[in-house]
Each structure stands twice: as structure tokens, then as C-alpha cells.
CSV table of N, CA and C in Angstrom, one decimal:
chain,number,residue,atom,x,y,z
A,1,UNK,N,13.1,-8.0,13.5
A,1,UNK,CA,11.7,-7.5,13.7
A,1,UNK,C,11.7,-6.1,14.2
A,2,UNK,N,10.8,-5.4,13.7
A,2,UNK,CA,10.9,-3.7,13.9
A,2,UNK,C,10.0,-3.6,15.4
A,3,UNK,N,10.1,-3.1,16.1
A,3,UNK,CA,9.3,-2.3,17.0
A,3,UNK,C,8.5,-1.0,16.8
A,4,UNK,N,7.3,-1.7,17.5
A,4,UNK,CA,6.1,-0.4,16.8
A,4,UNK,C,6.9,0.5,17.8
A,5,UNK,N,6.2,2.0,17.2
A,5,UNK,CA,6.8,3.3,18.4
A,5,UNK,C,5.1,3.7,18.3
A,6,UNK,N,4.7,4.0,17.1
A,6,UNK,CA,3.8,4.9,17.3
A,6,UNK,C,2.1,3.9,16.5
A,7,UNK,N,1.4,4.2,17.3
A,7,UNK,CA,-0.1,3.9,17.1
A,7,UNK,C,-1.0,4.8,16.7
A,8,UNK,N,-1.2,4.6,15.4
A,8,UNK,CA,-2.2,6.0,14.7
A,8,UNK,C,-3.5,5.2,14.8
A,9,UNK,N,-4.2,6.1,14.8
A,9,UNK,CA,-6.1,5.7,14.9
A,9,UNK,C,-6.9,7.1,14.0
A,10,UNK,N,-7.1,6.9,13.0
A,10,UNK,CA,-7.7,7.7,12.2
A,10,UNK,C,-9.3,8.2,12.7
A,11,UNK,N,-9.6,8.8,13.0
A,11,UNK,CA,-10.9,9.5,13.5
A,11,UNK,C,-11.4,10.3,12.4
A,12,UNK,N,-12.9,10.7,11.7
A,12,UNK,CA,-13.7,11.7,11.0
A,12,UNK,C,-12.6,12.8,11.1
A,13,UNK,N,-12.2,13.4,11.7
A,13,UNK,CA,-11.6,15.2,11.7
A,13,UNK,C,-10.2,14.9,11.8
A,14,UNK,N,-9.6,13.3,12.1
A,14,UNK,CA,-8.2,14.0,12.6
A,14,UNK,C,-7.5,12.7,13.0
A,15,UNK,N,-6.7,12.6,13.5
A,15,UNK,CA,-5.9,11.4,13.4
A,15,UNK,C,-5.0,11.4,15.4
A,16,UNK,N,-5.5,10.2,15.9
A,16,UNK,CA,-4.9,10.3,17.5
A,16,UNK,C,-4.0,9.1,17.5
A,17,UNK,N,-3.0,9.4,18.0
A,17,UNK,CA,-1.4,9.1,17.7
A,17,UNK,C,-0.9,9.0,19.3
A,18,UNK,N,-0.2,7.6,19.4
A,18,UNK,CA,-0.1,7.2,20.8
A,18,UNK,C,1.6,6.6,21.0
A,19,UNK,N,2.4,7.4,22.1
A,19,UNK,CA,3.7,6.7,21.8
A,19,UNK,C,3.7,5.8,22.7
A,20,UNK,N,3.8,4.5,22.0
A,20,UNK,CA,3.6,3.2,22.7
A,20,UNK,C,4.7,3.1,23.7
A,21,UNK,N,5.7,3.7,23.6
A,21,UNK,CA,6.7,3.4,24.7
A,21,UNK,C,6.2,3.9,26.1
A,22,UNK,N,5.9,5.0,26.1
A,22,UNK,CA,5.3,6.0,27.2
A,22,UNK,C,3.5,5.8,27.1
A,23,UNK,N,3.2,5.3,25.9
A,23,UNK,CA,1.1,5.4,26.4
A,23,UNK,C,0.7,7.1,26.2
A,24,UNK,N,1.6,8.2,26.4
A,24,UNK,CA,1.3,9.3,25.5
A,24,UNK,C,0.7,9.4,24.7
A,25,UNK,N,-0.6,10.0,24.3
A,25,UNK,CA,-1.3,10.1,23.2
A,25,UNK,C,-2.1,11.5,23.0
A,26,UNK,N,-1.9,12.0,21.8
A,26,UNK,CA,-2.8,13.0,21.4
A,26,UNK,C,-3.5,13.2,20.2
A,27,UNK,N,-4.8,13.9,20.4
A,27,UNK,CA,-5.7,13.8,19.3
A,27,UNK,C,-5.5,15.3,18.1
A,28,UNK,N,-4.8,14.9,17.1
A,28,UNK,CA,-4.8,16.1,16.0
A,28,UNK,C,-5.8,16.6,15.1
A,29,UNK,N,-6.8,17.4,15.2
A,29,UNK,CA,-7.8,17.5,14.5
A,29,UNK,C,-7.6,18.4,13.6
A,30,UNK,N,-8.0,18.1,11.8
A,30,UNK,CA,-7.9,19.1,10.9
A,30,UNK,C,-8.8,20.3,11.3
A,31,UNK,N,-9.2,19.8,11.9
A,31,UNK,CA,-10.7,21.4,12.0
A,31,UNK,C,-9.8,22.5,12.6
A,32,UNK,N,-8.8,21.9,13.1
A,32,UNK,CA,-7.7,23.1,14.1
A,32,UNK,C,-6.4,24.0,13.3
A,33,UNK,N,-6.9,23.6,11.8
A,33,UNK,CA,-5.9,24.1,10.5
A,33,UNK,C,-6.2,24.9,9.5
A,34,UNK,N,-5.4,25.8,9.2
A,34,UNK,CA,-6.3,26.7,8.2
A,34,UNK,C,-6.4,26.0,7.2
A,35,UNK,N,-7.5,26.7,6.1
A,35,UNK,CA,-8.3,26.1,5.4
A,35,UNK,C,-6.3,25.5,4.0
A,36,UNK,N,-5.6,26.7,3.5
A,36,UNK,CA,-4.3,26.5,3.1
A,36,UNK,C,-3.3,25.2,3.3
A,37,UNK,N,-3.4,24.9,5.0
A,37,UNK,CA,-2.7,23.7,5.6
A,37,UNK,C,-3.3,22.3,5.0
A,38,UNK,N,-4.4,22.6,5.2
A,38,UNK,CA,-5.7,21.4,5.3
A,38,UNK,C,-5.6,21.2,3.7
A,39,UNK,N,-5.3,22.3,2.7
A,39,UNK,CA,-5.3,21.2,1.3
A,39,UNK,C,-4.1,20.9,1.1
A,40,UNK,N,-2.9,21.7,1.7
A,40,UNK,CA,-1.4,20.9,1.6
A,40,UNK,C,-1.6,19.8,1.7
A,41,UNK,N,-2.4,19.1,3.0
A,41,UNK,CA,-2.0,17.7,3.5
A,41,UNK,C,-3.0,16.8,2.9
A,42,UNK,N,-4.2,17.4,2.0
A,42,UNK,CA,-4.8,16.6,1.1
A,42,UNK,C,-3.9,16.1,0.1
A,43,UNK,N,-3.2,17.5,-0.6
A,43,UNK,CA,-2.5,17.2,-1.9
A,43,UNK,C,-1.2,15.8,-1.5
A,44,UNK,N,-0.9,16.5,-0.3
A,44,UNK,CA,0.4,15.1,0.4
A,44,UNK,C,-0.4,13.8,0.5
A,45,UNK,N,-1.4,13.7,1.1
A,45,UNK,CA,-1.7,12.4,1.4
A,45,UNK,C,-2.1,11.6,-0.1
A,46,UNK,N,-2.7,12.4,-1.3
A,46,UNK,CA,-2.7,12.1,-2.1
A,46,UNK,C,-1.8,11.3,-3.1
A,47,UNK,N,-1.0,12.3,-2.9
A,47,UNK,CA,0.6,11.9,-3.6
A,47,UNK,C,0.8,10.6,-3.1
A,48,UNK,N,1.0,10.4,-1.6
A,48,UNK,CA,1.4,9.3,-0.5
A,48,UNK,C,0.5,8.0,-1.6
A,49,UNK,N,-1.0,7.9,-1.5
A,49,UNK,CA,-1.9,7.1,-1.8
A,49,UNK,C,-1.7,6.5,-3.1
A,50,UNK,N,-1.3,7.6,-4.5
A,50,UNK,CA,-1.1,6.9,-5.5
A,50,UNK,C,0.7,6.5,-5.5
A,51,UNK,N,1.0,6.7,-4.5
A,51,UNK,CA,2.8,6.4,-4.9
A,51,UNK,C,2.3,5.1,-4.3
A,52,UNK,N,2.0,5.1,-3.4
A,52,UNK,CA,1.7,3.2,-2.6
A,52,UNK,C,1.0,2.3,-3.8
A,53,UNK,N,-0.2,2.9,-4.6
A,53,UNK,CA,-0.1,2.4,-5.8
A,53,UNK,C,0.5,1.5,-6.6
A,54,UNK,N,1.6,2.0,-6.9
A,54,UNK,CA,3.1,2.0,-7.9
A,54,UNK,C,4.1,1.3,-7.2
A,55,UNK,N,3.8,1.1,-5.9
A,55,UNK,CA,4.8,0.1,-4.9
A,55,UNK,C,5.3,-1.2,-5.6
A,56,UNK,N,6.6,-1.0,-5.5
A,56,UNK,CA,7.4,-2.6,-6.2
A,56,UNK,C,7.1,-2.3,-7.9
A,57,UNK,N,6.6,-1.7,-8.5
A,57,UNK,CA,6.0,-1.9,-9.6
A,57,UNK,C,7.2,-1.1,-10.6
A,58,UNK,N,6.7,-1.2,-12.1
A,58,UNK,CA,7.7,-0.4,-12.7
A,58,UNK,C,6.9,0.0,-14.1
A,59,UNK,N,7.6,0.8,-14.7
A,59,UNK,CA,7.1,1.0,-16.2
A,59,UNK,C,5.0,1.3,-16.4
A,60,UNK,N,5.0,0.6,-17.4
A,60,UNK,CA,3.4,0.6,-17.5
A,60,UNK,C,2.5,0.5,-16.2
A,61,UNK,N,3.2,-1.0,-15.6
A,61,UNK,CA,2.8,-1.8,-14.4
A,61,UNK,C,2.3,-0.6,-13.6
A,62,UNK,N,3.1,0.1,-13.3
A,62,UNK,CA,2.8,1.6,-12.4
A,62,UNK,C,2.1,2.2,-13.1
A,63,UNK,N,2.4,2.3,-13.8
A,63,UNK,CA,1.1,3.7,-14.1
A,63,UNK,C,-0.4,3.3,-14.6
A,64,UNK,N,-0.6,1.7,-14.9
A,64,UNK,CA,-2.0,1.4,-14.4
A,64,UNK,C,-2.5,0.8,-13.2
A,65,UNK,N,-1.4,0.9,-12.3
A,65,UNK,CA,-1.8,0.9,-10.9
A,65,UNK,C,-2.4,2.0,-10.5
A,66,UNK,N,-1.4,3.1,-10.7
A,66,UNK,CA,-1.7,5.0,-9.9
A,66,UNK,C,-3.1,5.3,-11.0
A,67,UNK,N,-3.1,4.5,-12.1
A,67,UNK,CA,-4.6,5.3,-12.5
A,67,UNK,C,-6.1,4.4,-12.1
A,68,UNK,N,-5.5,2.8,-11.9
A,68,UNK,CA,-6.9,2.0,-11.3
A,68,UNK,C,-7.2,3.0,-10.0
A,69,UNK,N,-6.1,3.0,-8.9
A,69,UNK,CA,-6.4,3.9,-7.5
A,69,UNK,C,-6.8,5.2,-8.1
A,70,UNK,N,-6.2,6.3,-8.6
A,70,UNK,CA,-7.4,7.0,-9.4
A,70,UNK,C,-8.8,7.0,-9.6
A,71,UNK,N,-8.9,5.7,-10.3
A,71,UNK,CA,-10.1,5.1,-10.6
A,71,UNK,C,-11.0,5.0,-9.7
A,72,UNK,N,-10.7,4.5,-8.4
A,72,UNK,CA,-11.1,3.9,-7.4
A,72,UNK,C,-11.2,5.2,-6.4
A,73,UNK,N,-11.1,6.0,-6.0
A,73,UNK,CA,-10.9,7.7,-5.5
A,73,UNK,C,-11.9,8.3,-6.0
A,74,UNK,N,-11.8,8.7,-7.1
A,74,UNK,CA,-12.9,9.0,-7.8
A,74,UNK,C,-14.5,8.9,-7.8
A,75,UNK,N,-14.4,7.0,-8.1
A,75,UNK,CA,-15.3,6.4,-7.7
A,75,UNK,C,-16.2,6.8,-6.4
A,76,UNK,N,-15.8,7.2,-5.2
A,76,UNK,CA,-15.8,7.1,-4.0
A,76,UNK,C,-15.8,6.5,-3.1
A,77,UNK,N,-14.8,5.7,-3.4
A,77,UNK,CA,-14.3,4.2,-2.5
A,77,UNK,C,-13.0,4.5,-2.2
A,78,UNK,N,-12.5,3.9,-1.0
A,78,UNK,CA,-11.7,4.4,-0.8
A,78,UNK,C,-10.5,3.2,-0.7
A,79,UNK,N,-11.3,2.0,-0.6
A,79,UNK,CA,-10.3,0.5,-1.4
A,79,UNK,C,-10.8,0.2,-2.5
A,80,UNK,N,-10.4,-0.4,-2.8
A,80,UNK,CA,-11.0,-1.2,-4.1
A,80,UNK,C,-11.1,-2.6,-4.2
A,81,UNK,N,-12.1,-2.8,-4.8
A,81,UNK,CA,-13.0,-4.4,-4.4
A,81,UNK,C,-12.2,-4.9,-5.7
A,82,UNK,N,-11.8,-5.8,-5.8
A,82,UNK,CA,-11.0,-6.7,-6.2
A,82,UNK,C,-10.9,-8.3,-6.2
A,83,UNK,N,-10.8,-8.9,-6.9
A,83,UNK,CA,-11.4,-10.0,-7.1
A,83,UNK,C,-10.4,-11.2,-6.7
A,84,UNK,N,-10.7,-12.0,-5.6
A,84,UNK,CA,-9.6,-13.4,-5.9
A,84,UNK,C,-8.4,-13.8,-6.4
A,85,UNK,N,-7.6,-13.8,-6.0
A,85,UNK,CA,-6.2,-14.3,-6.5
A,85,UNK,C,-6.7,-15.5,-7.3
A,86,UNK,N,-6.2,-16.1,-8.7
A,86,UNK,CA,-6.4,-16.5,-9.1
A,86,UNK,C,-5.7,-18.3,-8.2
A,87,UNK,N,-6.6,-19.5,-8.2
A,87,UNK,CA,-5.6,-20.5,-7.2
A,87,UNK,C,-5.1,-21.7,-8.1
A,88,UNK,N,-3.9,-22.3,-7.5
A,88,UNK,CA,-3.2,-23.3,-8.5
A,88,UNK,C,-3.6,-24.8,-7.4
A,89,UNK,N,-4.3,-25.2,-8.2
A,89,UNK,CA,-4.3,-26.4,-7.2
A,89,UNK,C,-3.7,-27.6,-7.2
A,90,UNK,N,-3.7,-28.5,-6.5
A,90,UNK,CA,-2.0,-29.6,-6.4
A,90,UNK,C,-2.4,-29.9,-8.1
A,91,UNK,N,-3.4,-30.3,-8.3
A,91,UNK,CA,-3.5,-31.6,-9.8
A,91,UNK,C,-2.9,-30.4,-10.7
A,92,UNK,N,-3.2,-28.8,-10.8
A,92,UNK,CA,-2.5,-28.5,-11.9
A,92,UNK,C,-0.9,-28.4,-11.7
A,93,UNK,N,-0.3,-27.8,-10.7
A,93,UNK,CA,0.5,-28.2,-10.0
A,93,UNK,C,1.9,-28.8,-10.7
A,94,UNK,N,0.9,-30.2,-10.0
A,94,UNK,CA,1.6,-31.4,-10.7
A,94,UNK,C,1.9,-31.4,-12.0
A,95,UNK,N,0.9,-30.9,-12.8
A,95,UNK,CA,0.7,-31.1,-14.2
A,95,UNK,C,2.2,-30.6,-14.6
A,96,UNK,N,1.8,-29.5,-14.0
A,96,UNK,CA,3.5,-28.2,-14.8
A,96,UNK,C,4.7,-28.9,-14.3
A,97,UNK,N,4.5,-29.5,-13.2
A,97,UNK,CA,5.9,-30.0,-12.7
A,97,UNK,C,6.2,-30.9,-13.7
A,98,UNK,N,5.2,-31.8,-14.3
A,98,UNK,CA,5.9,-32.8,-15.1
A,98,UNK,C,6.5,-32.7,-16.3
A,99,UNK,N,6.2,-31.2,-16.7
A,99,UNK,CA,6.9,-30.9,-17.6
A,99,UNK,C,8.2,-30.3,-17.7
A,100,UNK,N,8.9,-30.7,-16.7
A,100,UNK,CA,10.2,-30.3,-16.0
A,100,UNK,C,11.3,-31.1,-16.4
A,101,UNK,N,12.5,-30.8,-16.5
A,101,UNK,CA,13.8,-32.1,-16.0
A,101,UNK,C,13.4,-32.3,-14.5
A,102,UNK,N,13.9,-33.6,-14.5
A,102,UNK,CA,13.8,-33.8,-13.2
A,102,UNK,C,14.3,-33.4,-12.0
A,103,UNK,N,15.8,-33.0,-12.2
A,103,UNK,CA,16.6,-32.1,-11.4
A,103,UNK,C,15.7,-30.8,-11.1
A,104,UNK,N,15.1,-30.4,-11.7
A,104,UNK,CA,14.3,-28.4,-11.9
A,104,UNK,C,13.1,-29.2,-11.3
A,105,UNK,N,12.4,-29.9,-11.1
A,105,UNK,CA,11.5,-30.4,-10.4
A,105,UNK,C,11.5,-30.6,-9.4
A,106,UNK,N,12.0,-31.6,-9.3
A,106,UNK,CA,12.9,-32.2,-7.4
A,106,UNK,C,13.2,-30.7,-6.6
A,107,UNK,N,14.0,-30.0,-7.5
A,107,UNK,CA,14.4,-29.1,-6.8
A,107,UNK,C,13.3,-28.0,-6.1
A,108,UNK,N,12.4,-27.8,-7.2
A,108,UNK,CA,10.9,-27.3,-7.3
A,108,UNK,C,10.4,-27.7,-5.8
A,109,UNK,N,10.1,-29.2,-5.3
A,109,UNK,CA,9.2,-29.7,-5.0
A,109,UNK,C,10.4,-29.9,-3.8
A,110,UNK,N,11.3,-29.8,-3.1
A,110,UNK,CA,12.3,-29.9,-2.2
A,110,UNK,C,11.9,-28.3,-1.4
A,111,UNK,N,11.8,-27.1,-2.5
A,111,UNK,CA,12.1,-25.4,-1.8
A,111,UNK,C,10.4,-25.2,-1.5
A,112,UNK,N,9.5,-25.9,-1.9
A,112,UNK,CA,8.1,-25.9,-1.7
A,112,UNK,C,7.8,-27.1,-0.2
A,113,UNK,N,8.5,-27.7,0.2
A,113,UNK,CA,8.6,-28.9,1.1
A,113,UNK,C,9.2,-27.8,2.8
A,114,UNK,N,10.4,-27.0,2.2
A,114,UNK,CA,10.8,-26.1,2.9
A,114,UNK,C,9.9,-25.5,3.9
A,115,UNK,N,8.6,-24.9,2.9
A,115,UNK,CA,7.7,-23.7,3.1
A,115,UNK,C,6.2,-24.3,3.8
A,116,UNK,N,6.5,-25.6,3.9
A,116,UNK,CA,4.9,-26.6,4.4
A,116,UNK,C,4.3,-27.1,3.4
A,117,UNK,N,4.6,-27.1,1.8
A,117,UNK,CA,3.4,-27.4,1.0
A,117,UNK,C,4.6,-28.9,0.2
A,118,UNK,N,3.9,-30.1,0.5
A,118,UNK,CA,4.3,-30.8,0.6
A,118,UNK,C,3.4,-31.7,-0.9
A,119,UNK,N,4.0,-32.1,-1.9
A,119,UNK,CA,3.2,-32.9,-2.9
A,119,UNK,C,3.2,-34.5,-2.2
């Protein structure tokens, strides 16, 4: 398990950053950067936003991830509303399991027993 160090709190102008070991905290405000700095760390944070995009992803997968977030930026949203994980519930489940050997089932329904979801 990682240990937090540092606590960011994003504010309108600027971002206040607290070193949890010590409670140290200071408030960094763009308004205190020249106008040059301030689109560097647009263009950075940008880059940052669509690479998190593309996270775990590969090939195509990625690149209609980095252009939905595009999409979504654009828009002027700054998450994106997205819809429901699609859900499997026990009776379909079941259904697929039965079309298993039984060994690849059992085994199925043994590593799902592990995790609390119990048929």
C-alpha cells in the first residue's frame, strides 16, 4: 500500500498542495505566471488529460479514447457523462456457464466463490 505525501486541492486560479507528513501547505496561483508559463502548462496538462485517455489501451482502442476526451473538452465538459456498465445477472450467468465443460465451469464458479460472488 502506497502512502499519500502530497494533497492537491485544485482552486479557480491555482492549485494548494499540502505535505501531509509535515501539514505544510501552499497555495500556487496561475495569476502569478506569465502569460508564456501559463500556456506551457495548458499545453502539459493537456497532453497529461488525453494520454490518461489511452490508459491500458492500445491501437485503435486509444485513439478513440484520446478523441471521445477531445470530444468531451471541446464540448465544454470536463468529464464525460457516460452511460452504465452494461450488468450480467446470475440467470444469464448461469446460462453461459452451462455451456462450459465442466472442469472450465467448476473452475469458473470456484475463482468467482474466492471473490464473494457465490452461485
Amino acid at each position: 500500500m502506497s502512502v499519500k505525501k502530497l494533497d492537491k486541492v485544485p482552486k479557480d486560479n491555482g492549485v494548494e498542495i499540502t505535505v501531509v507528513s509535515t501539514g505544510q501547505s501552499g497555495f500556487y496561483s496561475v495569476d502569478e505566471l506569465s502569460p508564456d508559463i501559463q500556456r506551457k502548462l495548458m499545453i502539459h496538462g493537456l497532453s497529461q488529460v488525453l494520454g490518461d485517455a489511452a490508459a491500458g489501451r492500445d491501437g485503435e482502442d486509444a485513439s478513440e479514447a484520446i478523441q471521445r476526451r477531445w470530444e468531451t473538452l471541446k464540448g465544454g465538459e470536463w468529464t464525460a457523462k457516460r452511460a452504465a456498465a452494461p450488468k450480467l445477472s446470475k440467470a444469464e450467468l448461469e446460462r453461459r456457464l452451462a455451456g462450459l465443460e465442466d472442469d472450465e465451469r467448476q473452475a469458473i464458479i470456484d475463482a468467482l466463490a474466492k471473490v464473494g460472488i457465490n452461485l
